[in-house]
Amino acid sequence: GNSVTQMEGPVTLSEEAFLTINCTYTATGYPSLFWYVQYPGEGLQLLLKATKADDKGSNKGFEATYRKETTSFHLEKGSVQVSDSAVYFCALSPEWGNTPLVFGKGTRLSVIA
Amino acid sequence: EAQVTQNPRYLITVTGKKLTVTCSQNMNHEYMSWYRQDPGLGLRQIYYSMNVEVTDKGDVPEGYKVSRKEKRNFPLILESPSPNQTSLYFCASSLRAGRSEGEAFFGQGTRLTVV
């Protein structure tokens, strides 16, 4: 079946540090891939997405590249800020059928000044 | 403004007392779903709906009911809540399910405590 595995948290970084949150997936065909972010006390919101192999999604300084050969979609940011503290979810939407999003378990990021 | 609205945001109730959490979207989306979020377990889907009058079980449907009489509304009903249903609940909608339409919009969440 379809599944998403992302690195366990929590992740604690100092401001301006480089961020990587690993995400790998299992799915047949070419799913669409997403990163969602959940700020404290809020619902999830879409951060970025990629719909085909080698696509790079980007938003707010975050990037992720759809790697079909390694079935990965790692989230990166060159210089994190305190305001990036949140929970990050990797998700996929299967290529076929009317099936819902599959989420990873989330990674909590804390950025300290 | 495009949004998914859930109510209430916070709710404390007693075991066995029926409750409903409302969810409404203003984007004419076909697909709506309910999730619960628990520490260490991430998001788990409770129920989903492909369109009006079409609902189906997600991963953890026990103890919950839903209905989809109108396209915009998708209430979550707990007929007899129990303490193990204490959780943070999210409603979400997307244009439709499937690969290219997978982007979901989430409500602000409802924190439910059952004592």
XYZ file of N, CA and C in Angstrom:
684
model
N 0.821 -1.199 0.000
C 0.000 0.000 0.000
C 0.854 1.247 0.000
N 0.197 2.374 -0.008
C 0.896 3.658 0.000
C 1.282 4.056 1.415
N 2.462 4.595 1.587
C 2.898 5.033 2.909
C 3.955 6.124 2.790
N 4.087 6.878 3.875
C 5.081 7.948 3.950
C 5.844 7.793 5.261
N 7.141 7.858 5.193
C 7.983 7.771 6.385
C 8.827 9.038 6.469
N 8.737 9.716 7.582
C 9.568 10.894 7.763
C 10.340 10.787 9.063
N 11.425 11.552 9.133
C 12.331 11.420 10.270
C 11.620 11.773 11.569
N 12.037 11.067 12.616
C 11.469 11.311 13.926
C 11.954 12.659 14.427
N 11.121 13.313 15.178
C 11.558 14.526 15.836
C 11.723 14.287 17.325
N 11.785 15.330 18.105
C 11.848 16.697 17.608
C 13.227 17.088 17.097
N 13.238 18.082 16.250
C 14.487 18.642 15.735
C 14.639 20.037 16.336
N 15.774 20.274 16.943
C 16.051 21.590 17.532
C 17.262 22.194 16.848
N 17.099 23.393 16.317
C 18.178 24.073 15.607
C 18.331 25.502 16.114
N 19.508 26.026 15.951
C 19.730 27.444 16.222
C 19.330 28.254 15.005
N 18.946 29.488 15.248
C 18.582 30.375 14.148
C 19.720 30.432 13.129
N 19.354 30.465 11.854
C 20.255 30.523 10.709
C 20.918 29.194 10.378
N 20.593 28.148 11.084
C 21.130 26.820 10.757
C 20.441 26.270 9.519
N 21.081 25.251 8.922
C 20.523 24.572 7.760
C 19.587 23.457 8.227
N 18.459 23.351 7.552
C 17.451 22.354 7.926
C 17.288 21.308 6.840
N 17.254 20.056 7.251
C 16.808 18.973 6.388
C 15.867 18.096 7.189
N 14.695 17.834 6.633
C 13.780 16.846 7.201
C 13.574 15.795 6.119
N 13.948 14.569 6.446
C 13.880 13.493 5.458
C 12.470 12.932 5.327
N 12.116 12.612 4.088
C 10.826 11.986 3.800
C 11.024 10.987 2.674
N 10.599 9.770 2.895
C 10.584 8.772 1.828
C 9.179 8.204 1.724
N 8.865 7.662 0.562
C 7.502 7.198 0.347
C 7.499 5.837 -0.339
N 6.381 5.178 -0.212
C 6.105 3.942 -0.943
C 4.792 4.130 -1.669
N 4.829 3.965 -2.962
C 3.613 4.106 -3.768
C 3.894 3.553 -5.152
N 2.867 3.101 -5.808
C 3.021 2.687 -7.202
C 2.854 3.899 -8.099
N 3.508 3.847 -9.226
C 3.373 4.917 -10.186
C 4.006 6.215 -9.727
N 3.376 7.317 -10.076
C 3.905 8.647 -9.792
C 2.917 9.451 -8.960
N 3.018 9.335 -7.660
C 2.123 10.139 -6.819
C 2.519 11.605 -6.854
N 1.636 12.466 -6.420
C 2.002 13.853 -6.108
C 2.509 13.890 -4.670
N 3.448 14.772 -4.400
C 4.062 14.853 -3.074
C 3.898 16.249 -2.502
N 3.722 16.300 -1.201
C 3.417 17.573 -0.531
C 4.191 17.677 0.785
N 4.445 18.901 1.181
C 4.824 19.216 2.551
C 3.782 20.181 3.093
N 3.253 19.803 4.272
C 2.338 20.668 4.991
C 3.034 21.140 6.269
N 2.627 22.313 6.741
C 3.178 22.855 7.980
C 2.039 23.190 8.931
N 2.259 22.889 10.196
C 1.264 23.196 11.230
C 1.923 24.073 12.279
N 1.576 25.350 12.295
C 2.072 26.258 13.320
C 1.282 26.051 14.606
N 1.868 26.405 15.736
C 1.200 26.159 17.022
C -0.231 26.688 17.049
N -1.140 25.830 17.450
C -2.537 26.235 17.601
C -3.307 26.385 16.309
N -2.732 25.961 15.206
C -3.405 26.131 13.918
C -3.594 24.804 13.194
N -4.350 24.858 12.117
C -4.495 23.698 11.248
C -3.318 23.574 10.295
N -3.315 22.508 9.536
C -2.243 22.313 8.561
C -2.465 23.224 7.367
N -1.371 23.666 6.794
C -1.460 24.433 5.554
C -0.380 23.952 4.601
N -0.703 24.010 3.326
C 0.228 23.536 2.324
C 1.455 24.437 2.278
N 2.633 23.829 2.329
C 3.880 24.575 2.239
C 4.415 24.546 0.807
N 4.493 23.346 0.241
C 4.945 23.223 -1.139
C 4.527 21.862 -1.680
N 4.631 21.718 -3.008
C 4.242 20.462 -3.619
C 5.041 20.216 -4.892
N 5.040 18.954 -5.326
C 5.659 18.564 -6.593
C 4.829 17.442 -7.178
N 4.569 17.512 -8.466
C 3.643 16.551 -9.052
C 4.299 15.573 -10.013
N 5.575 15.756 -10.333
C 6.243 14.774 -11.182
C 7.724 14.697 -10.840
N 8.336 13.608 -11.274
C 9.733 13.347 -10.943
C 10.629 14.512 -11.361
N 11.582 14.833 -10.487
C 12.570 15.902 -10.669
C 11.997 17.306 -10.491
N 10.704 17.415 -10.261
C 10.125 18.717 -9.932
C 10.687 19.195 -8.599
N 10.865 20.494 -8.476
C 11.243 21.074 -7.198
C 10.126 21.999 -6.748
N 9.600 21.724 -5.569
C 8.633 22.638 -4.974
C 9.377 23.615 -4.073
N 8.898 24.846 -4.016
C 9.567 25.825 -3.150
C 8.565 26.862 -2.660
N 8.824 27.366 -1.449
C 7.953 28.365 -0.849
C 8.599 28.842 0.445
N 8.582 30.126 0.697
C 9.081 30.721 1.947
C 10.506 30.297 2.269
N 11.322 30.046 1.275
C 12.706 29.637 1.497
C 12.891 28.137 1.654
N 11.791 27.393 1.720
C 11.857 25.934 1.805
C 11.857 25.353 0.393
N 12.540 24.214 0.254
C 12.577 23.518 -1.024
C 12.488 22.014 -0.797
N 11.959 21.317 -1.798
C 11.984 19.856 -1.781
C 11.947 19.385 -3.224
N 12.746 18.363 -3.533
C 12.821 17.840 -4.895
C 12.288 16.422 -4.926
N 11.438 16.161 -5.880
C 10.810 14.857 -6.084
C 11.837 13.930 -6.726
N 12.324 12.964 -5.955
C 13.332 12.027 -6.454
C 12.708 10.654 -6.602
N 12.416 10.314 -7.837
C 11.774 9.028 -8.094
C 12.732 7.875 -7.813
N 14.010 8.059 -8.141
C 14.958 6.950 -8.014
C 15.203 6.556 -6.559
N 15.063 7.517 -5.653
C 15.240 7.219 -4.229
C 13.916 7.300 -3.465
N 12.832 7.478 -4.168
C 11.477 7.662 -3.581
C 11.541 8.590 -2.377
N 12.088 9.766 -2.605
C 12.274 10.712 -1.511
C 11.773 12.103 -1.873
N 11.510 12.884 -0.847
C 11.036 14.269 -1.020
C 11.482 15.047 0.223
N 12.767 15.180 0.395
C 13.324 15.790 1.600
C 13.109 17.309 1.612
N 12.748 17.818 2.766
C 12.518 19.258 2.919
C 13.802 19.929 3.393
N 14.156 21.058 2.767
C 15.373 21.774 3.126
C 15.108 23.273 3.209
N 15.888 23.904 4.101
C 15.907 25.362 4.151
C 17.301 25.795 4.567
N 17.815 26.774 3.883
C 19.202 27.165 4.094
C 19.467 27.868 5.407
N 18.471 28.608 5.913
C 18.689 29.417 7.112
C 17.358 29.557 7.845
N 17.185 28.768 8.890
C 15.889 28.773 9.565
C 15.763 29.959 10.516
N 14.532 30.333 10.766
C 14.200 31.415 11.686
C 13.322 30.871 12.822
N 13.275 31.626 13.894
C 12.429 31.211 15.023
C 10.996 30.988 14.569
N 10.544 31.805 13.627
C 9.165 31.705 13.142
C 8.903 30.434 12.337
N 9.929 29.673 12.019
C 9.744 28.395 11.318
C 9.416 27.251 12.277
N 9.438 27.528 13.555
C 9.105 26.496 14.541
C 7.675 26.021 14.309
N 7.520 24.739 14.066
C 6.222 24.191 13.685
C 6.376 22.675 13.558
N 5.257 22.016 13.220
C 5.306 20.593 12.880
C 5.160 20.479 11.370
N 6.017 19.684 10.750
C 6.034 19.529 9.302
C 5.608 18.106 8.929
N 4.670 18.033 7.982
C 4.132 16.748 7.544
C 4.431 16.553 6.067
N 4.978 15.404 5.753
C 5.127 14.988 4.367
C 3.888 14.179 3.989
N 3.431 14.310 2.750
C 2.216 13.607 2.340
C 2.290 13.251 0.858
N 1.540 12.238 0.483
C 1.441 11.898 -0.934
C -0.019 11.714 -1.332
N -0.261 11.983 -2.611
C -1.566 11.738 -3.214
C -1.345 10.718 -4.313
N -1.922 9.513 -4.175
C -1.626 8.441 -5.138
C -1.991 8.816 -6.571
N -1.298 8.199 -7.507
C -1.511 8.539 -8.906
C -2.875 8.077 -9.406
N -3.298 6.909 -8.916
C -4.523 6.344 -9.450
C -5.618 6.271 -8.415
N -6.818 6.371 -8.868
C -7.971 6.172 -8.011
C -8.302 7.396 -7.189
N -9.451 7.354 -6.595
C -9.920 8.455 -5.755
C -9.563 8.184 -4.306
N -8.293 8.096 -4.037
C -7.840 7.791 -2.678
C -7.296 9.048 -2.020
N -7.464 9.136 -0.729
C -7.104 10.365 -0.032
C -5.608 10.507 0.192
N -5.237 11.669 0.701
C -3.850 11.924 1.053
C -3.359 10.928 2.102
N -2.094 10.553 1.977
C -1.430 9.715 2.971
C -0.375 10.580 3.642
N -0.443 10.704 4.953
C 0.472 11.572 5.694
C 1.541 10.782 6.429
N 2.706 11.388 6.555
C 3.691 10.929 7.523
C 3.268 11.356 8.917
N 4.028 10.957 9.931
C 3.628 11.222 11.308
C 3.994 12.625 11.785
N 4.709 13.350 10.994
C 5.045 14.719 11.375
C 6.385 14.808 12.082
N 7.061 15.926 11.880
C 8.340 16.205 12.541
C 8.249 17.585 13.172
N 8.452 17.627 14.479
C 8.390 18.908 15.174
C 9.745 19.603 15.093
N 9.734 20.839 14.641
C 10.956 21.643 14.546
C 10.872 22.788 15.540
N 11.918 22.922 16.344
C 12.048 24.075 17.242
C 13.313 24.829 16.865
N 13.171 26.121 16.619
C 14.312 26.966 16.287
C 14.510 27.942 17.430
N 15.730 27.955 17.965
C 16.011 28.821 19.107
C 16.929 29.963 18.685
N 16.683 31.109 19.283
C 17.455 32.309 18.924
C 18.856 32.267 19.501
N -12.888 34.916 1.234
C -11.648 34.178 1.501
C -11.961 32.685 1.533
N -11.147 31.908 0.808
C -11.323 30.459 0.790
C -10.963 29.887 2.150
N -11.873 29.116 2.721
C -11.548 28.571 4.037
C -12.423 27.382 4.390
N -11.912 26.642 5.373
C -12.649 25.565 6.011
C -12.871 25.992 7.463
N -14.113 25.984 7.870
C -14.468 26.482 9.196
C -15.012 25.351 10.049
N -14.394 25.171 11.191
C -14.853 24.161 12.146
C -15.350 24.856 13.400
N -16.347 24.253 14.008
C -16.817 24.729 15.303
C -17.313 23.574 16.155
N -17.061 23.643 17.467
C -16.306 24.689 18.161
C -14.796 24.463 18.064
N -14.003 25.403 18.519
C -12.557 25.236 18.571
C -12.143 24.391 19.779
N -12.869 24.561 20.862
C -12.578 23.804 22.086
C -13.889 23.264 22.646
N -13.819 22.043 23.163
C -15.024 21.438 23.726
C -14.624 20.455 24.816
N -15.229 20.633 25.994
C -15.084 19.673 27.078
C -16.456 19.087 27.312
N -16.540 17.754 27.321
C -17.832 17.119 27.504
C -17.672 15.904 28.415
N -18.804 15.302 28.748
C -18.784 14.123 29.615
C -19.049 12.875 28.797
N -18.580 11.776 29.307
C -18.774 10.487 28.638
C -20.241 10.231 28.355
N -20.532 9.853 27.108
C -21.884 9.463 26.741
C -22.776 10.573 26.241
N -22.352 11.802 26.340
C -23.208 12.909 25.905
C -22.948 13.230 24.431
N -23.937 12.989 23.603
C -23.791 13.158 22.159
C -23.322 14.562 21.793
N -22.429 14.632 20.826
C -21.970 15.941 20.371
C -21.734 15.929 18.865
N -21.761 17.115 18.293
C -21.496 17.295 16.867
C -20.474 18.397 16.679
N -19.492 18.119 15.854
C -18.528 19.132 15.448
C -18.846 19.499 13.997
N -19.075 20.760 13.756
C -19.456 21.165 12.405
C -18.235 21.518 11.574
N -18.372 21.343 10.267
C -17.325 21.699 9.315
C -18.000 22.233 8.062
N -17.532 23.363 7.590
C -18.095 23.971 6.399
C -16.978 24.531 5.535
N -17.091 24.346 4.211
C -16.104 24.910 3.288
C -16.816 25.730 2.218
N -16.129 26.790 1.765
C -16.753 27.715 0.811
C -16.075 27.676 -0.551
N -15.444 26.550 -0.877
C -14.674 26.448 -2.108
C -15.318 25.520 -3.129
N -16.524 25.051 -2.845
C -17.224 24.121 -3.740
C -16.424 22.828 -3.958
N -15.704 22.409 -2.923
C -14.907 21.186 -3.028
C -15.791 19.957 -2.957
N -15.425 18.941 -3.725
C -16.163 17.688 -3.679
C -15.752 16.828 -2.494
N -14.452 16.845 -2.192
C -13.903 15.895 -1.242
C -13.726 16.550 0.117
N -14.242 15.881 1.164
C -14.050 16.359 2.530
C -13.700 15.178 3.417
N -12.971 15.470 4.492
C -12.554 14.388 5.379
C -12.348 14.904 6.790
N -12.333 13.973 7.726
C -12.054 14.258 9.122
C -10.833 13.454 9.554
N -9.964 14.121 10.332
C -8.776 13.491 10.906
C -8.770 13.737 12.407
N -8.095 12.840 13.090
C -7.740 13.117 14.468
C -6.214 13.086 14.575
N -5.712 13.954 15.438
C -4.268 14.070 15.626
C -3.928 13.786 17.072
N -3.098 12.785 17.275
C -2.699 12.384 18.612
C -1.177 12.310 18.688
N -0.591 12.658 19.835
C 0.874 12.639 19.969
C 1.444 11.273 19.614
N 2.463 11.293 18.779
C 3.134 10.050 18.398
C 2.435 9.242 17.325
N 1.206 9.619 16.990
C 0.437 8.864 15.997
C 0.192 9.664 14.731
N 0.490 10.934 14.763
C 0.295 11.757 13.585
C -1.177 11.964 13.288
N -1.489 12.114 12.014
C -2.864 12.315 11.559
C -3.460 10.982 11.129
N -4.641 10.704 11.605
C -5.324 9.492 11.189
C -6.701 9.872 10.664
N -7.037 9.329 9.525
C -8.304 9.692 8.907
C -9.459 8.922 9.540
N -10.533 9.623 9.835
C -11.686 9.016 10.486
C -12.729 8.601 9.445
N -13.193 9.560 8.682
C -14.155 9.353 7.617
C -13.824 10.319 6.483
N -14.295 9.966 5.298
C -14.176 10.894 4.190
C -15.427 10.817 3.322
N -15.542 11.837 2.459
C -16.702 11.917 1.578
C -16.249 12.383 0.209
N -16.577 11.596 -0.799
C -16.203 11.946 -2.172
C -17.134 13.016 -2.758
N -18.361 13.031 -2.270
C -19.331 14.001 -2.770
C -20.587 13.893 -1.920
N -21.591 14.660 -2.256
C -22.834 14.653 -1.485
C -23.400 13.240 -1.424
N -23.797 12.842 -0.223
C -24.420 11.537 0.032
C -23.469 10.360 -0.163
N -22.180 10.619 -0.307
C -21.187 9.546 -0.457
C -20.159 9.680 0.649
N -20.196 8.743 1.610
C -19.222 8.770 2.691
C -18.596 7.389 2.843
N -17.407 7.348 3.415
C -16.731 6.076 3.598
C -15.800 6.145 4.785
N -15.513 4.987 5.352
C -14.675 4.906 6.539
C -13.218 5.136 6.188
N -12.540 5.814 7.106
C -11.103 5.955 7.005
C -10.415 4.897 7.847
N -9.334 5.281 8.482
C -8.540 4.319 9.247
C -9.092 4.044 10.646
N -9.765 5.028 11.240
C -10.228 4.893 12.625
C -11.667 5.370 12.768
N -12.646 4.696 12.154
C -14.027 5.186 12.153
C -14.838 4.830 13.391
N -14.347 3.910 14.228
C -15.174 3.413 15.334
C -15.531 4.538 16.298
N -16.817 4.638 16.610
C -17.287 5.638 17.553
C -17.676 6.961 16.930
N -17.585 7.054 15.611
C -17.890 8.296 14.896
C -18.928 8.055 13.811
N -19.667 9.094 13.501
C -20.567 9.112 12.356
C -20.377 10.421 11.613
N -20.712 10.391 10.335
C -20.679 11.619 9.533
C -21.897 11.639 8.634
N -22.157 12.791 8.058
C -23.185 12.898 7.030
C -22.746 13.950 6.024
N -23.241 13.840 4.810
C -22.913 14.826 3.770
C -24.185 15.083 2.960
N -25.045 15.889 3.550
C -26.314 16.207 2.897
C -26.165 17.364 1.915
N -25.192 18.214 2.185
C -24.917 19.341 1.292
C -23.427 19.318 0.971
N -23.078 19.898 -0.148
C -21.692 19.855 -0.568
C -20.777 20.584 0.408
N -21.225 21.666 0.983
C -20.355 22.510 1.779
C -20.163 22.008 3.217
N -21.056 21.166 3.734
C -21.024 20.794 5.155
C -20.719 19.317 5.354
N -19.946 19.041 6.393
C -19.550 17.653 6.679
C -19.383 17.510 8.195
N -20.475 17.404 8.931
C -20.381 17.327 10.383
C -19.868 15.976 10.875
N -19.164 16.017 11.986
C -18.674 14.814 12.666
C -19.506 14.628 13.925
N -20.075 13.435 14.082
C -20.979 13.157 15.189
C -20.380 12.076 16.077
N -20.357 12.361 17.367
C -19.970 11.360 18.349
C -21.211 11.036 19.158
N -21.799 9.881 18.901
C -23.077 9.535 19.523
C -22.918 9.319 21.024
N -21.847 8.683 21.426
C -21.609 8.406 22.840
C -20.106 8.524 23.101
N -19.642 9.754 23.276
C -18.189 9.960 23.396
C -17.581 9.225 24.584
N -16.337 8.804 24.402
C -15.598 8.144 25.479
C -14.249 8.857 25.633
N -13.611 8.680 26.779
C -12.333 9.383 27.015
C -11.277 9.113 25.959
N -11.293 7.941 25.312
C -10.269 7.666 24.297
C -10.515 8.447 23.002
N -11.586 9.219 22.964
C -11.825 10.101 21.826
C -11.352 11.537 22.110
N -10.745 11.716 23.262
C -10.076 12.979 23.540
C -8.939 13.150 22.546
N -8.989 14.238 21.780
C -8.023 14.393 20.697
C -8.191 15.776 20.068
N -7.333 16.045 19.098
C -7.441 17.238 18.275
C -7.966 16.801 16.916
N -9.077 17.398 16.493
C -9.744 16.979 15.274
C -9.624 18.052 14.198
N -9.397 17.581 12.981
C -9.308 18.490 11.841
C -10.239 18.033 10.736
N -10.919 19.013 10.156
C -11.672 18.806 8.945
C -10.832 19.321 7.774
N -10.924 18.661 6.635
C -10.168 19.090 5.468
C -11.023 18.930 4.226
N -10.721 19.750 3.220
C -11.419 19.592 1.945
C -10.436 19.766 0.802
N -10.753 19.160 -0.327
C -9.975 19.366 -1.541
C -10.925 19.273 -2.721
N -10.465 19.813 -3.835
C -11.337 19.888 -5.006
C -11.944 18.516 -5.304
N -11.088 17.522 -5.346
C -11.534 16.132 -5.417
C -10.377 15.280 -4.982
N -10.590 14.037 -4.689
C -9.497 13.125 -4.346
C -8.786 12.724 -5.631
N -7.589 12.247 -5.476
C -6.847 11.832 -6.660
C -5.609 12.658 -6.849
N -4.747 12.224 -7.708
C -3.374 12.694 -7.826
C -3.233 14.195 -7.984
N -3.862 14.746 -8.978
C -3.594 16.149 -9.274
C -4.409 17.086 -8.413
N -5.336 16.550 -7.673
C -6.198 17.419 -6.883
C -5.994 17.174 -5.411
N -4.825 16.623 -5.059
C -4.622 16.189 -3.684
C -4.434 17.290 -2.677
N -4.193 18.536 -3.124
C -3.952 19.602 -2.166
C -5.171 19.784 -1.288
N -4.970 19.723 0.009
C -6.066 19.822 0.963
C -6.002 21.130 1.733
N -7.174 21.623 2.086
C -7.311 22.808 2.929
C -7.872 22.347 4.270
N -7.240 22.789 5.332
C -7.612 22.326 6.663
C -8.306 23.408 7.470
N -9.214 22.966 8.329
C -9.780 23.855 9.326
C -8.787 24.105 10.450
N -9.191 24.963 11.393
C -8.306 25.363 12.493
C -8.188 24.305 13.587
N -9.052 23.331 13.554
C -8.979 22.270 14.543
C -9.977 22.444 15.670
N -10.389 21.323 16.239
C -11.262 21.290 17.415
C -10.604 20.421 18.460
N -10.303 21.026 19.584
C -9.695 20.254 20.672
C -10.814 19.742 21.567
N -10.996 18.430 21.562
C -12.070 17.795 22.318
C -11.496 17.057 23.516
N -12.108 17.301 24.665
C -11.761 16.568 25.882
C -13.019 15.885 26.389
N -12.941 14.578 26.583
C -14.063 13.810 27.109
C -13.674 13.306 28.505
N -14.463 13.710 29.496
C -14.112 13.340 30.883
C -15.116 12.318 31.428
